[in-house]
Short mmCIF file of C-alpha atoms in Angstrom, two decimals:
data_model
loop_
_atom_site.label_atom_id
_atom_site.label_comp_id
_atom_site.label_asym_id
_atom_site.label_seq_id
_atom_site.Cartn_x
_atom_site.Cartn_y
_atom_site.Cartn_z
CA MET A 31 36.56 -44.53 17.13
CA THR A 32 35.90 -48.10 18.13
CA ARG A 33 32.54 -49.12 19.50
CA SER A 34 34.10 -50.08 22.83
CA THR A 35 35.48 -46.57 23.31
CA ARG A 36 32.16 -44.75 23.41
CA PRO A 37 30.59 -46.09 26.63
CA ALA A 38 33.82 -45.64 28.55
CA LEU A 39 34.08 -42.03 27.46
CA SER A 40 30.54 -41.43 28.68
CA PHE A 41 31.45 -42.68 32.16
CA PHE A 42 34.77 -40.92 32.48
CA ARG A 43 33.31 -37.68 31.19
CA ALA A 44 30.75 -37.81 33.98
CA SER A 45 33.42 -38.29 36.61
CA ALA A 46 35.79 -35.62 35.31
CA ILE A 47 38.01 -33.34 37.34
CA THR A 48 36.13 -30.06 37.39
CA VAL A 49 37.82 -26.71 36.95
CA ALA A 50 35.92 -23.67 38.22
CA LEU A 51 36.83 -20.63 36.15
CA GLY A 52 36.57 -17.19 37.69
CA VAL A 53 37.07 -15.67 34.27
CA GLY A 54 38.85 -12.33 34.41
CA LEU A 55 39.34 -12.51 38.16
CA GLY A 56 42.12 -15.08 38.29
CA THR A 57 40.21 -17.42 40.59
CA THR A 58 40.82 -20.82 39.06
CA ALA A 59 40.21 -23.71 41.47
CA ILE A 60 40.44 -27.45 40.99
CA ALA A 61 38.05 -29.63 42.94
CA ALA A 62 40.21 -32.07 44.92
CA GLU A 63 37.64 -34.86 45.19
CA PRO A 64 34.35 -34.26 43.33
CA ASN A 65 31.56 -36.46 44.62
CA PHE A 66 30.07 -37.53 41.30
CA PRO A 67 27.30 -40.13 41.52
CA ILE A 68 28.03 -43.41 39.72
CA THR A 69 25.01 -45.37 38.58
CA GLN A 70 25.07 -49.14 38.42
CA LYS A 71 24.90 -48.97 34.63
CA GLN A 72 27.86 -46.59 34.49
CA ARG A 73 29.81 -48.76 36.91
CA SER A 74 29.08 -51.89 34.87
CA THR A 75 30.02 -50.21 31.60
CA ALA A 76 33.23 -48.74 32.97
CA LYS A 77 34.27 -52.05 34.49
CA GLN A 78 33.48 -54.01 31.33
CA VAL A 79 35.43 -51.71 29.02
CA ALA A 80 38.32 -51.23 31.43
CA GLU A 81 38.68 -54.98 31.99
CA THR A 82 38.71 -55.56 28.23
CA GLY A 83 41.69 -53.28 27.82
CA VAL A 84 43.54 -52.55 24.58
CA PRO A 85 45.39 -54.80 22.13
CA LEU A 86 49.11 -55.12 22.84
CA SER A 87 49.73 -53.56 19.43
CA GLU A 88 48.29 -50.29 20.82
CA LEU A 89 50.90 -50.04 23.57
CA ALA A 90 53.61 -47.44 23.18
CA ASP A 91 57.12 -48.59 22.39
CA ASN A 92 58.97 -49.31 25.63
CA ALA A 93 55.79 -48.97 27.73
CA PRO A 94 56.91 -49.71 31.32
CA ASP A 95 55.60 -52.67 33.29
CA THR A 96 55.25 -50.43 36.36
CA TYR A 97 55.30 -46.72 36.97
CA THR A 98 55.07 -44.74 40.19
CA VAL A 99 53.09 -41.52 39.83
CA LYS A 100 55.08 -38.35 40.55
CA SER A 101 54.00 -34.84 41.45
CA GLY A 102 53.54 -32.90 38.22
CA ASP A 103 52.33 -35.90 36.20
CA THR A 104 49.15 -35.56 34.15
CA LEU A 105 46.66 -38.09 32.86
CA TRP A 106 47.78 -37.26 29.31
CA ASP A 107 51.48 -37.76 30.16
CA ILE A 108 50.84 -41.13 31.73
CA SER A 109 48.53 -42.27 28.94
CA ARG A 110 51.13 -41.27 26.34
CA MET A 111 53.75 -43.25 28.27
CA PHE A 112 51.70 -46.44 27.93
CA LEU A 113 49.72 -45.93 24.69
CA LYS A 114 50.39 -45.04 21.08
CA SER A 115 46.98 -43.32 21.13
CA PRO A 116 46.74 -41.51 24.51
CA TRP A 117 43.08 -40.58 24.01
CA ARG A 118 42.19 -44.27 24.37
CA TRP A 119 43.12 -44.17 28.06
CA PRO A 120 39.62 -45.23 29.31
CA GLU A 121 40.11 -48.62 27.66
CA LEU A 122 43.44 -49.14 29.39
CA TRP A 123 42.45 -47.84 32.82
CA GLY A 124 41.49 -51.12 34.54
CA MET A 125 40.38 -49.69 37.88
CA ASN A 126 38.90 -51.67 40.75
CA LEU A 127 35.74 -49.56 41.03
CA GLU A 128 34.69 -51.17 44.30
CA GLN A 129 37.80 -49.91 46.06
CA ILE A 130 38.64 -46.76 44.13
CA ARG A 131 35.60 -44.50 44.44
CA ASN A 132 36.63 -41.97 41.81
CA PRO A 133 38.72 -43.31 38.90
CA HIS A 134 40.24 -39.85 38.32
CA LEU A 135 41.82 -39.61 41.75
CA ILE A 136 45.23 -41.07 41.02
CA PHE A 137 47.78 -39.68 43.45
CA PRO A 138 51.54 -39.14 43.46
CA GLY A 139 53.15 -42.15 45.11
CA GLN A 140 50.70 -44.70 43.73
CA THR A 141 52.10 -47.40 41.46
CA LEU A 142 50.56 -48.29 38.10
CA TYR A 143 50.89 -51.87 36.87
CA LEU A 144 50.60 -52.84 33.21
CA ILE A 145 48.82 -56.21 33.10
CA LYS A 146 49.06 -58.23 29.86
CA VAL A 147 46.69 -61.17 29.41
CA ASP A 148 45.55 -62.96 26.23
CA GLY A 149 46.94 -60.35 23.87
CA ARG A 150 45.38 -57.35 25.65
CA ALA A 151 46.59 -54.90 28.27
CA THR A 152 45.02 -53.09 31.21
CA LEU A 153 46.43 -50.69 33.76
CA ARG A 154 45.79 -51.16 37.49
CA VAL A 155 46.55 -49.07 40.52
CA GLY A 156 47.99 -50.18 43.84
CA ASP A 157 50.39 -49.24 46.57
CA GLY A 158 52.97 -51.77 45.40
CA SER A 159 52.68 -54.08 48.42
CA ASP A 160 50.44 -56.85 47.08
CA GLN A 161 50.99 -58.47 43.70
CA GLY A 162 50.10 -62.10 43.28
CA ALA A 163 52.15 -64.78 41.59
CA SER A 164 49.88 -64.67 38.57
CA GLY A 165 50.97 -61.09 37.86
CA ARG A 166 47.57 -59.66 38.69
CA LEU A 167 47.42 -56.87 41.22
CA SER A 168 45.16 -56.75 44.24
CA PRO A 169 44.56 -52.99 44.53
CA ARG A 170 44.39 -51.40 47.95
CA ILE A 171 42.67 -48.23 49.01
CA ARG A 172 45.25 -45.49 49.42
CA SER A 173 44.71 -43.15 52.32
CA SER A 174 45.83 -39.58 51.66
CA ALA A 175 45.99 -36.27 53.44
CA LEU A 176 42.75 -34.35 53.39
CA GLY A 177 42.63 -32.02 50.41
CA GLN A 178 45.42 -33.70 48.42
CA GLN A 179 44.58 -33.48 44.75
CA GLY A 180 44.68 -36.25 42.21
CA ILE A 181 46.71 -35.73 39.07
CA PRO A 182 45.08 -33.37 36.54
CA PRO A 183 44.16 -34.47 33.00
CA ILE A 184 46.64 -32.00 31.45
CA ALA A 185 49.12 -29.43 32.75
CA LEU A 186 46.55 -26.81 33.71
CA HIS A 187 49.17 -24.13 34.35
CA LEU A 188 49.77 -24.02 30.59
CA ILE A 189 46.22 -22.89 29.83
CA GLU A 190 45.24 -21.09 33.05
CA PRO A 191 46.36 -17.61 31.89
CA PHE A 192 44.43 -18.02 28.64
CA LEU A 193 41.19 -18.94 30.43
CA ASN A 194 40.98 -15.26 31.39
CA GLU A 195 42.75 -13.65 28.47
CA ALA A 196 41.91 -15.54 25.28
CA VAL A 197 38.53 -14.28 24.10
CA ILE A 198 36.87 -14.39 20.70
CA PHE A 199 33.91 -12.07 20.21
CA GLU A 200 31.18 -13.18 17.81
CA THR A 201 30.91 -9.68 16.36
CA ASN A 202 33.00 -6.54 16.64
CA GLN A 203 31.00 -5.56 19.71
CA LEU A 204 33.96 -3.77 21.28
CA ALA A 205 33.59 -1.00 18.69
CA SER A 206 30.56 0.29 20.62
CA ALA A 207 31.64 -0.88 24.10
CA PRO A 208 32.40 1.50 27.00
CA ARG A 209 35.80 3.11 26.52
CA VAL A 210 38.53 4.71 28.62
CA VAL A 211 38.45 8.47 27.92
CA GLY A 212 40.89 9.74 30.52
CA ALA A 213 43.01 9.00 33.56
CA GLN A 214 43.81 10.65 36.85
CA GLU A 215 46.48 13.34 36.76
CA GLY A 216 46.64 13.18 32.98
CA ARG A 217 48.43 9.84 32.93
CA VAL A 218 48.94 8.14 29.58
CA LEU A 219 49.36 4.57 30.85
CA LEU A 220 47.37 3.01 33.70
CA SER A 221 48.47 0.22 36.01
CA ARG A 222 47.00 -1.51 39.07
CA GLY A 223 45.36 0.87 41.53
CA ASP A 224 45.03 3.74 39.06
CA LEU A 225 41.69 5.42 38.29
CA ALA A 226 40.27 5.21 34.76
CA TYR A 227 37.47 7.46 33.54
CA VAL A 228 35.01 5.68 31.28
CA ARG A 229 32.17 6.66 28.97
CA GLY A 230 29.59 4.32 27.48
CA GLU A 231 26.62 2.17 28.37
CA LEU A 232 27.42 -0.03 31.36
CA GLY A 233 25.73 -3.17 32.56
CA THR A 234 24.98 -4.25 36.11
CA THR A 235 28.22 -6.12 36.82
CA PRO A 236 30.86 -4.24 38.86
CA ASN A 237 33.84 -5.92 37.15
CA TYR A 238 34.95 -5.41 33.56
CA ARG A 239 37.73 -6.85 31.46
CA VAL A 240 39.72 -4.31 29.47
CA PHE A 241 40.74 -4.98 25.86
CA ARG A 242 42.61 -3.26 23.07
CA GLU A 243 41.45 -2.91 19.47
CA PRO A 244 40.29 -6.33 18.19
CA ARG A 245 41.41 -7.97 14.96
CA ALA A 246 39.21 -9.97 12.63
CA LEU A 247 39.95 -13.71 12.41
CA LYS A 248 39.20 -15.15 8.98
CA ASP A 249 38.72 -18.70 7.80
CA PRO A 250 41.90 -19.69 5.90
CA SER A 251 39.89 -21.32 3.09
CA THR A 252 36.77 -19.18 2.67
CA GLY A 253 37.90 -15.79 3.97
CA GLU A 254 34.77 -15.61 6.17
CA VAL A 255 35.20 -13.54 9.33
CA LEU A 256 34.64 -16.05 12.15
CA GLY A 257 35.17 -13.73 15.10
CA TYR A 258 37.20 -10.92 16.62
CA GLU A 259 40.17 -11.47 18.90
CA ALA A 260 41.17 -8.62 21.21
CA VAL A 261 44.30 -8.18 23.31
CA TYR A 262 43.46 -8.66 26.99
CA LEU A 263 44.85 -5.91 29.23
CA GLY A 264 43.38 -6.45 32.69
CA VAL A 265 40.35 -5.92 34.94
CA ALA A 266 38.76 -2.72 36.23
CA GLU A 267 36.12 -2.33 38.95
CA TYR A 268 33.25 0.18 38.84
CA THR A 269 33.91 2.78 41.54
CA ARG A 270 31.76 5.88 41.03
CA LYS A 271 28.88 6.87 38.79
CA GLY A 272 29.26 9.82 36.44
CA GLY A 273 26.58 12.10 35.09
CA THR A 274 26.18 15.71 34.05
CA VAL A 275 27.21 18.72 36.13
CA LYS A 276 26.33 22.22 34.93
CA GLY A 277 25.95 20.97 31.41
CA GLU A 278 29.28 19.14 31.39
CA VAL A 279 29.62 15.35 30.97
CA VAL A 280 31.32 13.61 33.90
CA PRO A 281 32.48 10.07 33.04
CA ASP A 282 32.12 7.04 35.29
CA THR A 283 35.12 6.15 37.48
CA PHE A 284 36.79 2.74 37.51
CA THR A 285 39.71 1.41 39.55
CA VAL A 286 42.17 -0.84 37.74
CA THR A 287 42.41 -4.00 39.87
CA SER A 288 44.75 -6.14 37.75
CA VAL A 289 46.82 -5.66 34.61
CA ARG A 290 48.46 -7.90 32.05
CA GLN A 291 49.50 -4.89 29.96
CA GLU A 292 49.23 -1.20 30.77
CA ILE A 293 45.87 0.37 29.92
CA ARG A 294 45.53 3.58 27.94
CA VAL A 295 42.90 5.98 26.59
CA GLY A 296 40.75 4.36 23.92
CA ASP A 297 40.82 0.84 25.37
CA ARG A 298 37.45 -0.90 25.65
CA LEU A 299 35.57 -2.56 28.50
CA SER A 300 33.54 -5.77 28.48
CA PRO A 301 31.67 -7.27 31.48
CA VAL A 302 33.37 -10.18 33.24
CA PRO A 303 31.21 -13.22 32.33
CA PRO A 304 29.72 -15.59 34.92
CA ARG A 305 31.92 -18.31 36.34
CA GLU A 306 32.02 -21.48 34.25
CA PHE A 307 32.50 -25.08 35.33
CA ILE A 308 34.32 -27.09 32.70
CA ASN A 309 35.32 -30.75 32.64
CA TYR A 310 38.73 -31.18 31.04
CA VAL A 311 38.92 -34.84 30.06
CA PRO A 312 41.12 -35.76 27.05
CA ARG A 313 38.88 -37.56 24.56
CA PRO A 314 38.29 -37.67 20.79
CA PRO A 315 35.30 -35.97 19.16
CA GLU A 316 32.27 -38.23 18.82
CA LYS A 317 31.98 -37.50 15.11
CA ASP A 318 34.39 -36.86 12.27
CA ILE A 319 35.71 -33.31 12.13
CA GLU A 320 38.19 -31.47 9.92
CA GLY A 321 39.34 -27.87 10.04
CA GLN A 322 42.27 -25.49 9.93
CA ILE A 323 44.43 -23.36 12.21
CA VAL A 324 43.28 -19.74 11.90
CA SER A 325 45.98 -17.96 13.89
CA ILE A 326 48.72 -18.23 16.48
CA TYR A 327 47.82 -16.54 19.78
CA GLY A 328 50.10 -13.54 20.25
CA ASP A 329 52.45 -12.16 17.65
CA GLY A 330 54.17 -15.35 16.48
CA LEU A 331 54.14 -16.51 12.86
CA THR A 332 54.61 -20.15 13.89
CA ALA A 333 53.90 -22.13 17.05
CA GLY A 334 55.36 -25.11 18.87
CA GLN A 335 54.53 -27.34 21.81
CA ASN A 336 52.59 -25.70 24.68
CA GLN A 337 51.56 -22.69 22.57
CA ILE A 338 47.96 -21.63 21.81
CA VAL A 339 46.25 -21.62 18.42
CA ALA A 340 42.79 -20.59 17.22
CA LEU A 341 40.72 -23.11 15.23
CA ASN A 342 38.06 -22.47 12.61
CA LYS A 343 35.60 -24.84 14.28
CA GLY A 344 33.46 -24.24 17.38
CA SER A 345 30.41 -25.43 19.27
CA ARG A 346 28.20 -25.23 16.18
CA ASP A 347 30.50 -27.85 14.62
CA GLY A 348 30.40 -30.18 17.64
CA VAL A 349 33.71 -29.10 19.20
CA GLU A 350 33.86 -29.38 23.01
CA SER A 351 36.39 -28.54 25.69
CA GLY A 352 38.59 -31.59 26.22
CA HIS A 353 38.58 -32.76 22.62
CA VAL A 354 41.90 -34.09 21.34
CA LEU A 355 42.62 -33.41 17.66
CA ALA A 356 45.33 -34.58 15.28
CA LEU A 357 47.59 -32.03 13.60
CA TRP A 358 48.55 -32.50 9.96
CA ARG A 359 51.39 -30.92 8.02
CA ALA A 360 50.59 -30.23 4.35
CA GLY A 361 52.71 -32.20 1.90
CA ASP A 362 55.10 -30.20 -0.28
CA ARG A 363 54.27 -29.40 -3.89
CA LEU A 364 57.07 -30.17 -6.29
CA ILE A 365 57.95 -31.32 -9.77
CA ASP A 366 58.61 -34.97 -10.57
CA ARG A 367 61.94 -34.84 -12.35
CA THR A 368 62.03 -38.60 -12.92
CA ASP A 369 59.24 -39.07 -15.49
CA GLY A 370 60.65 -36.88 -18.27
CA GLU A 371 57.46 -34.79 -18.29
CA ARG A 372 58.11 -32.66 -15.18
CA THR A 373 54.70 -33.50 -13.74
CA ARG A 374 53.57 -31.35 -10.82
CA ILE A 375 52.83 -33.48 -7.73
CA LYS A 376 51.81 -32.96 -4.12
CA LEU A 377 53.24 -35.17 -1.41
CA PRO A 378 50.78 -36.67 1.12
CA ASP A 379 49.89 -34.76 4.27
CA GLU A 380 51.54 -36.20 7.37
CA ARG A 381 50.20 -36.27 10.93
CA HIS A 382 52.73 -34.68 13.26
CA GLY A 383 51.09 -33.65 16.53
CA HIS A 384 48.06 -33.27 18.81
CA LEU A 385 45.86 -30.39 19.94
CA PHE A 386 43.84 -30.14 23.16
CA VAL A 387 40.76 -27.90 22.95
CA PHE A 388 40.23 -25.89 26.16
CA ARG A 389 37.99 -22.96 25.20
CA VAL A 390 35.08 -23.10 22.76
CA PHE A 391 33.09 -20.33 21.13
CA ASN A 392 30.31 -20.58 18.57
CA ARG A 393 32.39 -20.63 15.39
CA MET A 394 35.93 -20.94 16.76
CA SER A 395 37.97 -22.59 19.52
CA TYR A 396 41.28 -22.21 21.31
CA ALA A 397 43.56 -25.23 21.60
CA LEU A 398 46.84 -26.06 23.30
CA ILE A 399 49.51 -27.79 21.20
CA LEU A 400 50.21 -30.94 23.22
CA SER A 401 52.89 -32.31 20.91
CA VAL A 402 54.30 -31.42 17.51
CA LYS A 403 57.21 -32.40 15.25
CA GLU A 404 57.39 -29.32 13.03
CA PRO A 405 56.36 -25.65 13.51
CA VAL A 406 52.61 -25.05 13.24
CA THR A 407 51.42 -22.29 10.91
CA PRO A 408 48.00 -20.77 10.09
CA GLY A 409 46.28 -22.90 7.49
CA ASP A 410 47.57 -26.21 8.87
CA ARG A 411 44.90 -28.89 9.00
CA PHE A 412 43.45 -30.81 11.95
CA THR A 413 41.13 -33.83 12.18
CA GLN A 414 39.83 -36.26 14.77
CA PRO A 415 42.79 -38.27 16.13
#
C-alpha cells in the first residue's frame, strides 16, 4: 500500500455507508444519509489525497472520460470501471467536499468526469451542466428526493442472506445447545407457524436461530479445527415455558417464525445475537496477510463469482469486514521434458480474482468472490491485493 493511500482510507472508513444487521430476523436496513461528523483534519486529508489522484498508468484499459451513474451500480463496479486496482478508489475520488457533504452519497443520474492533469487522474461529480473550457468540472449540489439512497459499496443483495445464515461457532457449542425433541401432532418436518417442543437450558432472549448438525472446518495446511459451521434452518420464538407435571417432563414450546429449510427433531437452537452495525467499505488490509480458502459455503466442490467462501484468517489476524483480498491459483506441478533430466518443477502461482470480506469471526471469515478467472477450490491462496 502506498503512503498516500492510508490517510484517505481513514477518512472514507469514517464516512462509510452503514448497514444495520438484524441478524436472524431478516431486518437489514441501509442508512440513506448517515450524518457522520467530518473534522477539519479529515477534510484536509481527504481533499489533499483526492486532489492528488492516481497515475494514469493505474487507470483501467478503456476507462471512460464520463459515466452517468445508473440504478444498481456499486462503488466497486464504478471503481473497477476506472481503475486497474479498484481498492484504490479513495485516491481517484476527487470530490468537492465543500459542496458534497458526504462523499459516499453518489446518486443514480449523476455524471462522473475523469480529469487528467500532469500525468495523474481524478474523478469528479457533477450534474453535467457546467464544464469549463479547461476540462475541469465545477460540481453542483444535486437535490434529490427525501430518502433516496446513494449507491452501495458492493451489491448488498449478494451477501444479505448470508448475514443471517452464515455462522461459524468457535467451539462445537451446539452439541449441548437446546434441541427440538418433538412437534405438534407428531409432525416430522416443521415449517413457519408450526409449534416445536424444545428441551435444554435457555437464555433470556425470546428469539432463537435453528441449526442442523455442525461440521468442523479445518485449516488446509495445519489440520487445526478453526471453527464449526452449521446449516441455518430458520428462527423460532419462545412461546410457553415447560416444567414438570406429575413427575413428567414437559418441554418448552416455540413457534417457528421463519424457515430457510424445514426443521426436524434433533435440530439445535442458538440465541439470536444483538444487532450489529457494520461499515462495508472496500479497502485493502493495513498489513500484509496471507491465508487459504477453507471451504465453499454450501455443498459445492468449487466456487465462482458471487459465491461465498470461508477463510482461515479472522479478527485475531487483523481481518476486518470490508477488506479486499487477492485470489491466487496454485501453479501446476509438472516435469520439464526439455532438459533431458526430467526435472520436477512447479509453475508460479497466478493472481486471478478478488475476495470481499463481509463477516468476521475470531479465527475465520466469510468472503464474497467479487471476480475470478478460474474455479475456486479449498486450499487456494489469498493475500492482500
